Structure formats: C-alpha cells, structure tokens
C-alpha cells in the first residue's frame, strides 16, 4: 500500500535515505516488535520504534511506575506514578504515533505465557533487568524462531547483541555459566540514568536494520559500552555446538522458569570475597578450609586455585563424603553461580555453614581474564 500524505510527511527523513526509502518504510509498517520490559532500556527502544512507524508494538511489563524509575525510564512522568508501566507506555506511544498498533501486556513474561505472546511478533527487544527473564527470552526466541536484540546495563557499562535464528550464536552460547534452572539474583545496583538511553537506542537501531535489511547486525558480536571511559568495544563469539538451547543436542527443549538463587536465601552461607580468601590462604588457613572447585574437569584443567580439588557440580551429591570432614568447605566456580548451587546441595546434606567464593574464578583472576 502506498504511503498516505501524512505518512509521507511524518517519515520524510526516512524517505530521504536511499537505504530506507518508501520500501523500507513499508517494511517498518509491516513489522511486529515485542519489547520485554518497559524500563530503562525498553523506554527509549519503544519510543524510537513507535516514532519510526513500526506496524505493531507489544510492551510487556508487570510493574508499576515508581518515583525511582523517573531517573532513566523516559516513557514515564510524575502523572504515571503507581500506574501499570505497560498501560502508561501504550498511551504514551499511541500519542507519539497513532498509526502504530500498540498492545500492552501488564504482566511478567513467564514460561507459561511466552509462546502465546511471542506468536504475534517477529522481533523481540529484551530490556528486562532480571537475568532469569533474559535467559527465558533467549530460549523462547531460539525455540520459536524469533530474532532477539538483547541488552543489559550495570553501573556505567552496557552490552548488546543480536540473535537471528540460523545466522549466529544465542545469548546462552556466550553466557552459559548458569547451573541448570538457577541464575544469580541481580540485586539492585546503581546505574547512570543516561546509560540505558544509549543501549536502548542501540537496540532500536538493530531492530530497524533487521527489518529493513540495511547495515551489519550485532550477530556474533557482543558490543560493550563504557560510559566513564566513553569507549565501545566488541567481542566476537561463535555458536557453540554444545549450547544447551541452540546447540546440536540441546537439553533445553521446552521453556521453564528459572529459579533466582540469592546468597541471602541460603541460611548459614559464608560468602568470601577474593581479598578475604586470599588473606586466609596467605595466613596458612588451608587446614581449616577445603577448597572445592565445582566446575567441569576441562574448566578446572584450564586454571584453578592451587589448593582446590575438583568435584564437578553434577557429582557433588554423591561425593560429599569427601567434603564432610573438612572444617569449612568453600565452593568455587567460574562466576559464583554453580558454587551457590553447591552450597544448597551441601546444606541439604547436613553441612550447616558452607562457603563460596563470590564472583568465582572470574573475580579471582581479575578483569584481565574476563
Ligand atoms: Zn546458543
């Protein structure tokens, strides 16, 4: 369908770009994009996508607007306080561009509703602030064949990547270190308010490029942004044959909700920082501590703390007898996720105060090896 006079006026700056033009604009108007999370990332992403004339926009978020959101979530203002984010977002986007069909889902994305919701969209923008949701969205996109533009923010740093089915690696190919069904709880952390503005806008850019077929996508490239240094970097990565969801023999073949595991949920847990553990080892406390590295043997062989023994997490329940005589078992893994899971297993086996190394080997080896 040719563009109407008002569409020609509204999108004139797109029409002036030969790479977009009337054909690109029509592709945008036929596109269907779901934004997961109407927060810091979802706000700019959704605003720019609505302004660009995306045909159908879905906004899913189960939260209500809080005063602390206004520092970065530019969809909202003081009149939005205490109202459902998805609803307020829909009204705001509709005012920006009445030609866009905006649908609000004032709920959390879960394993139970993901298939039905994603069925109406071709591209998913993940702007959720929970790691469990990020894995769920990734798995849903792999299983249901949807393109995904993922981003995350922390303090002054952001990252973004794009997954297109059949064309490159998924989020789990890169971030595989989550023991099954368990991801670390992302405690509330500070974030520079303008940071998600940059990253969410990058997500909208990727979606528009995907739809119109212009440029080079962030497929197999993790883009990182450091606002303090004002530097972008990128890391290339490949699809892993052993990826648990997009690999050749996937173990994740249906969606399920991950349990967020938080150190505070494990009674008696002793959490060691790198500095604390180093100080104890330097002071010769090795007889009171038993360091147990719960990574796979090949990961262990690639480098470990000298005093540590290796018991892979999968074998831990059977081999706990090797542990119980130790004064204090301290579990270690790559990032501090599997080690928390190990503490849960140890607690279930009657070890009352298991310990773990917060941040795992990544923290132990320092940022150079991250
Ligand atoms: Zn994968």
Coordinates of C-alpha atoms and ligand atoms in Angstrom, one line a residue:
X1 CA 0.0 0.0 0.0
X2 CA 1.5 3.4 -0.9
X3 CA 2.2 5.9 1.8
X4 CA -0.5 8.4 2.6
X5 CA 0.2 12.1 2.5
X6 CA 0.5 12.3 6.3
X7 CA 2.8 9.3 6.3
X8 CA 5.0 10.9 3.7
X9 CA 5.3 13.9 5.9
X10 CA 5.9 12.1 9.1
X11 CA 8.5 9.8 7.7
X12 CA 10.1 12.2 5.2
X13 CA 13.5 12.0 6.8
X14 CA 13.4 8.2 6.3
X15 CA 12.2 8.6 2.8
X16 CA 15.2 10.8 2.0
X17 CA 17.5 8.0 2.9
X18 CA 18.0 5.8 -0.2
X19 CA 18.8 2.8 2.1
X20 CA 15.3 3.1 3.7
X21 CA 13.0 5.0 1.3
X22 CA 9.4 4.1 0.7
X23 CA 10.1 0.4 0.6
X24 CA 12.0 0.4 3.9
X25 CA 9.2 2.5 5.5
X26 CA 6.6 0.0 4.3
X27 CA 8.7 -2.8 5.8
X28 CA 8.8 -1.0 9.1
X29 CA 5.0 -0.6 9.0
X30 CA 4.6 -4.3 8.4
X31 CA 6.9 -5.2 11.2
X32 CA 5.9 -6.6 14.6
X33 CA 8.2 -6.0 17.6
X34 CA 7.8 -7.0 21.2
X35 CA 9.5 -5.0 23.9
X36 CA 10.1 -7.1 27.0
X37 CA 10.4 -4.7 30.0
X38 CA 9.2 -1.0 29.9
X39 CA 12.2 0.1 31.9
X40 CA 15.4 2.0 31.2
X41 CA 16.2 0.1 28.0
X42 CA 12.6 -0.5 26.9
X43 CA 11.7 3.2 27.2
X44 CA 14.0 4.6 24.5
X45 CA 13.7 1.5 22.4
X46 CA 9.9 1.7 22.3
X47 CA 9.8 5.4 21.8
X48 CA 12.1 5.3 18.8
X49 CA 10.4 2.3 17.3
X50 CA 7.0 3.9 17.6
X51 CA 8.4 7.1 16.1
X52 CA 9.9 5.0 13.3
X53 CA 6.4 3.7 12.4
X54 CA 6.7 0.1 13.4
X55 CA 3.4 -1.5 12.5
X56 CA 2.7 -3.4 15.7
X57 CA 4.4 -2.8 19.0
X58 CA 3.9 -5.0 22.1
X59 CA 5.0 -3.8 25.6
X60 CA 5.2 -6.4 28.4
X61 CA 5.9 -5.3 31.9
X62 CA 4.2 -6.4 35.2
X63 CA 5.5 -3.5 37.3
X64 CA 4.0 -0.1 38.2
X65 CA 5.8 3.2 37.8
X66 CA 7.8 4.2 40.9
X67 CA 9.4 7.6 41.6
X68 CA 12.9 5.9 41.4
X69 CA 12.2 4.9 37.8
X70 CA 12.0 8.5 36.5
X71 CA 15.8 9.0 36.7
X72 CA 16.1 6.9 33.5
X73 CA 12.7 5.5 32.3
X74 CA 11.8 8.2 29.9
X75 CA 8.4 6.8 28.9
X76 CA 7.0 8.0 32.3
X77 CA 6.4 11.2 34.2
X78 CA 5.0 12.2 37.6
X79 CA 1.5 11.6 36.4
X80 CA 2.4 8.0 35.7
X81 CA 3.3 7.2 39.3
X82 CA 1.7 4.0 40.7
X83 CA 0.1 3.1 37.3
X84 CA 0.9 -0.1 35.4
X85 CA 4.0 0.6 33.2
X86 CA 2.7 -1.3 30.2
X87 CA -0.5 0.7 30.2
X88 CA 1.2 4.1 30.6
X89 CA 3.7 3.1 27.9
X90 CA 0.9 2.2 25.5
X91 CA -0.8 5.6 26.0
X92 CA 2.4 7.5 25.5
X93 CA 3.4 5.6 22.4
X94 CA 0.0 6.0 21.0
X95 CA 0.1 9.8 21.5
X96 CA 3.5 9.8 19.8
X97 CA 2.3 7.9 16.7
X98 CA -1.4 6.9 16.4
X99 CA -0.5 4.9 13.3
X100 CA 1.2 2.2 15.4
X101 CA -0.9 -0.6 16.8
X102 CA 0.4 -0.7 20.4
X103 CA -0.6 -3.6 22.7
X104 CA 0.1 -3.6 26.4
X105 CA 0.7 -6.7 28.5
X106 CA 0.7 -5.7 32.1
X107 CA 2.2 -9.0 33.3
X108 CA 5.5 -10.8 33.7
X109 CA 6.8 -12.9 30.8
X110 CA 6.8 -16.5 32.0
X111 CA 7.3 -19.9 30.6
X112 CA 3.6 -20.4 30.6
X113 CA 2.7 -17.3 28.5
X114 CA 5.7 -16.8 26.3
X115 CA 4.7 -18.9 23.4
X116 CA 1.3 -17.2 23.1
X117 CA 2.6 -13.7 23.4
X118 CA 5.6 -14.2 21.1
X119 CA 3.4 -15.7 18.4
X120 CA 2.2 -12.2 17.4
X121 CA 5.8 -10.8 16.9
X122 CA 8.8 -11.3 14.7
X123 CA 11.4 -9.5 16.7
X124 CA 11.9 -9.3 20.5
X125 CA 13.7 -6.5 22.2
X126 CA 14.9 -7.7 25.6
X127 CA 15.1 -4.8 28.1
X128 CA 14.4 -6.8 31.2
X129 CA 16.5 -6.2 34.3
X130 CA 16.4 -9.8 35.5
X131 CA 18.8 -12.4 34.4
X132 CA 16.2 -15.1 34.7
X133 CA 14.0 -13.3 32.2
X134 CA 16.9 -12.7 29.9
X135 CA 17.5 -16.5 29.7
X136 CA 13.8 -17.2 29.3
X137 CA 13.5 -14.6 26.4
X138 CA 16.6 -16.1 24.7
X139 CA 15.3 -19.7 25.0
X140 CA 11.9 -18.6 23.7
X141 CA 13.4 -16.9 20.7
X142 CA 15.5 -19.9 19.9
X143 CA 12.7 -22.4 20.3
X144 CA 10.1 -20.3 18.4
X145 CA 12.5 -18.9 15.8
X146 CA 12.3 -15.2 16.6
X147 CA 15.0 -12.6 16.2
X148 CA 16.3 -11.1 19.5
X149 CA 18.0 -7.9 20.3
X150 CA 19.4 -8.3 23.9
X151 CA 21.0 -5.6 26.1
X152 CA 22.0 -5.2 29.7
X153 CA 23.2 -2.4 31.8
X154 CA 25.2 -2.2 35.1
X155 CA 26.5 0.9 36.8
X156 CA 28.4 2.7 33.9
X157 CA 28.6 -0.2 31.5
X158 CA 26.3 -1.6 28.9
X159 CA 26.3 -4.5 26.5
X160 CA 24.2 -5.5 23.5
X161 CA 24.0 -8.4 21.0
X162 CA 21.6 -9.6 18.3
X163 CA 20.5 -13.2 17.7
X164 CA 18.9 -14.2 14.4
X165 CA 17.8 -17.8 14.1
X166 CA 20.1 -19.8 11.9
X167 CA 22.5 -17.0 11.5
X168 CA 24.6 -16.9 14.6
X169 CA 25.1 -17.6 18.3
X170 CA 22.5 -17.1 21.0
X171 CA 22.8 -15.5 24.4
X172 CA 23.5 -18.9 26.1
X173 CA 26.3 -19.5 23.6
X174 CA 28.1 -16.6 25.3
X175 CA 26.7 -16.7 28.8
X176 CA 26.4 -20.4 29.5
X177 CA 27.5 -20.4 33.1
X178 CA 24.3 -21.0 34.8
X179 CA 23.7 -24.2 36.6
X180 CA 20.5 -25.8 35.4
X181 CA 17.5 -23.8 36.2
X182 CA 19.4 -21.4 38.5
X183 CA 20.6 -18.0 37.8
X184 CA 22.1 -15.4 40.2
X185 CA 19.7 -12.9 41.6
X186 CA 20.5 -9.5 40.2
X187 CA 20.4 -7.4 43.3
X188 CA 19.5 -3.8 42.8
X189 CA 22.6 -1.9 41.7
X190 CA 23.2 1.7 40.8
X191 CA 23.1 2.8 37.2
X192 CA 23.9 6.0 35.4
X193 CA 20.5 7.2 34.2
X194 CA 21.6 8.1 30.7
X195 CA 23.3 4.7 30.2
X196 CA 20.1 2.7 29.2
X197 CA 19.3 5.6 26.8
X198 CA 22.4 4.7 24.8
X199 CA 21.8 0.9 25.0
X200 CA 18.1 1.0 24.4
X201 CA 18.6 3.2 21.3
X202 CA 21.2 0.7 20.0
X203 CA 18.5 -2.0 20.4
X204 CA 16.0 0.1 18.4
X205 CA 18.7 0.6 15.7
X206 CA 19.3 -3.1 15.4
X207 CA 15.6 -3.8 15.1
X208 CA 15.2 -1.2 12.3
X209 CA 18.3 -2.6 10.5
X210 CA 16.9 -6.1 10.8
X211 CA 13.5 -5.1 9.4
X212 CA 14.9 -3.0 6.5
X213 CA 17.8 -5.2 5.8
X214 CA 20.4 -2.5 5.9
X215 CA 23.8 -2.5 7.5
X216 CA 25.6 -5.0 9.6
X217 CA 23.9 -6.5 12.6
X218 CA 25.5 -7.4 16.0
X219 CA 25.3 -11.1 15.1
X220 CA 28.2 -13.0 16.8
X221 CA 29.4 -9.7 18.3
X222 CA 28.9 -8.6 21.8
X223 CA 29.1 -4.8 21.9
X224 CA 30.2 -3.3 25.2
X225 CA 29.9 0.4 26.2
X226 CA 31.9 2.0 29.0
X227 CA 30.3 5.4 29.7
X228 CA 33.1 6.5 32.1
X229 CA 35.8 5.9 29.5
X230 CA 33.4 6.7 26.7
X231 CA 34.6 3.7 24.7
X232 CA 32.9 1.0 22.7
X233 CA 34.5 -2.5 22.4
X234 CA 33.3 -5.6 20.7
X235 CA 34.0 -9.3 21.3
X236 CA 33.4 -11.8 18.6
X237 CA 31.9 -15.1 19.6
X238 CA 30.6 -18.2 17.8
X239 CA 27.7 -20.5 18.1
X240 CA 28.6 -23.3 20.4
X241 CA 27.8 -26.8 19.3
X242 CA 27.3 -27.7 22.9
X243 CA 25.0 -24.8 23.6
X244 CA 22.2 -26.1 25.9
X245 CA 19.5 -24.4 23.7
X246 CA 20.7 -23.8 20.2
X247 CA 23.4 -26.5 20.0
X248 CA 23.3 -29.8 18.2
X249 CA 22.0 -31.7 21.2
X250 CA 20.0 -29.2 23.2
X251 CA 18.9 -30.0 26.7
X252 CA 16.5 -27.1 26.8
X253 CA 13.7 -28.1 24.5
X254 CA 10.8 -26.5 26.4
X255 CA 10.5 -23.3 28.4
X256 CA 10.6 -23.2 32.1
X257 CA 11.0 -20.5 34.6
X258 CA 14.4 -20.3 36.2
X259 CA 14.7 -20.0 40.0
X260 CA 16.6 -17.0 41.0
X261 CA 19.1 -18.0 43.6
X262 CA 20.3 -15.4 46.0
X263 CA 23.1 -15.7 48.6
X264 CA 20.7 -14.3 51.2
X265 CA 18.3 -17.2 50.7
X266 CA 20.9 -19.8 51.9
X267 CA 21.0 -19.9 55.7
X268 CA 24.4 -20.2 57.2
X269 CA 26.2 -19.4 54.0
X270 CA 29.7 -17.9 54.3
X271 CA 30.5 -15.7 51.4
X272 CA 34.2 -15.0 50.7
X273 CA 35.4 -12.1 48.7
X274 CA 38.6 -12.6 46.7
X275 CA 40.5 -10.5 49.2
X276 CA 39.2 -12.5 52.2
X277 CA 40.0 -15.8 50.7
X278 CA 43.5 -14.7 49.6
X279 CA 44.2 -13.4 53.1
X280 CA 43.1 -16.7 54.7
X281 CA 45.2 -18.7 52.3
X282 CA 48.2 -16.5 52.8
X283 CA 47.8 -16.8 56.5
X284 CA 48.1 -20.6 56.1
X285 CA 44.5 -21.4 56.9
X286 CA 44.5 -24.2 54.4
X287 CA 43.9 -26.8 57.1
X288 CA 40.7 -25.2 58.2
X289 CA 39.4 -24.7 54.6
X290 CA 38.7 -27.2 51.9
X291 CA 38.6 -25.5 48.5
X292 CA 36.3 -27.4 46.2
X293 CA 36.1 -26.3 42.6
X294 CA 32.8 -27.5 41.2
X295 CA 33.4 -26.7 37.5
X296 CA 33.8 -29.4 34.9
X297 CA 37.2 -31.1 34.7
X298 CA 38.2 -29.4 31.5
X299 CA 37.5 -26.0 33.0
X300 CA 39.4 -26.9 36.1
X301 CA 42.4 -28.1 34.0
X302 CA 42.4 -24.7 32.3
X303 CA 43.4 -23.0 35.6
X304 CA 42.4 -23.2 39.2
X305 CA 43.3 -22.1 42.7
X306 CA 46.3 -24.2 43.8
X307 CA 44.8 -25.6 46.9
X308 CA 41.5 -26.6 45.3
X309 CA 40.3 -30.1 44.5
X310 CA 37.8 -30.7 41.6
X311 CA 34.4 -32.2 42.2
X312 CA 32.1 -31.2 39.3
X313 CA 28.7 -30.0 40.5
X314 CA 26.9 -32.9 38.9
X315 CA 28.9 -35.3 41.1
X316 CA 28.8 -33.3 44.2
X317 CA 25.8 -35.0 45.9
X318 CA 27.4 -38.4 45.6
X319 CA 30.9 -37.3 46.6
X320 CA 30.0 -35.1 49.5
X321 CA 31.7 -37.7 51.9
X322 CA 35.0 -36.3 50.6
X323 CA 33.9 -32.9 51.8
X324 CA 32.3 -33.5 55.2
X325 CA 35.4 -33.9 57.2
X326 CA 36.7 -30.6 56.1
X327 CA 36.4 -27.8 58.7
X328 CA 34.8 -25.4 56.1
X329 CA 34.1 -26.3 52.5
X330 CA 34.5 -23.4 50.2
X331 CA 32.9 -23.9 46.8
X332 CA 34.4 -22.2 43.7
X333 CA 33.2 -22.0 40.1
X334 CA 33.6 -19.6 37.2
X335 CA 31.2 -16.8 38.2
X336 CA 29.8 -17.7 41.6
X337 CA 26.5 -19.3 40.4
X338 CA 27.3 -23.0 40.4
X339 CA 29.1 -22.5 43.7
X340 CA 25.9 -21.2 45.3
X341 CA 24.1 -24.2 44.0
X342 CA 26.8 -26.3 45.6
X343 CA 26.1 -24.6 48.9
X344 CA 22.5 -25.6 48.6
X345 CA 23.4 -29.2 47.9
X346 CA 25.8 -29.1 50.9
X347 CA 23.1 -27.7 53.2
X348 CA 20.8 -30.5 52.1
X349 CA 23.5 -33.0 53.0
X350 CA 23.8 -31.5 56.5
X351 CA 26.7 -29.2 56.1
X352 CA 25.5 -26.3 58.1
X353 CA 27.8 -23.5 57.1
X354 CA 29.1 -24.0 53.5
X355 CA 31.2 -21.2 52.0
X356 CA 31.6 -20.0 48.5
X357 CA 33.9 -17.6 46.6
X358 CA 31.7 -14.6 45.4
X359 CA 32.3 -13.8 41.8
X360 CA 34.2 -17.1 41.2
X361 CA 37.3 -17.6 39.2
X362 CA 36.5 -14.5 37.1
X363 CA 36.8 -12.3 40.2
X364 CA 39.8 -14.3 41.4
X365 CA 41.8 -13.9 38.2
X366 CA 40.8 -10.2 37.8
X367 CA 39.3 -8.3 35.0
X368 CA 42.1 -9.1 32.6
X369 CA 40.8 -12.6 32.0
X370 CA 37.1 -11.8 32.0
Ligands
LIG1 ZN1 23.2 -20.9 21.8

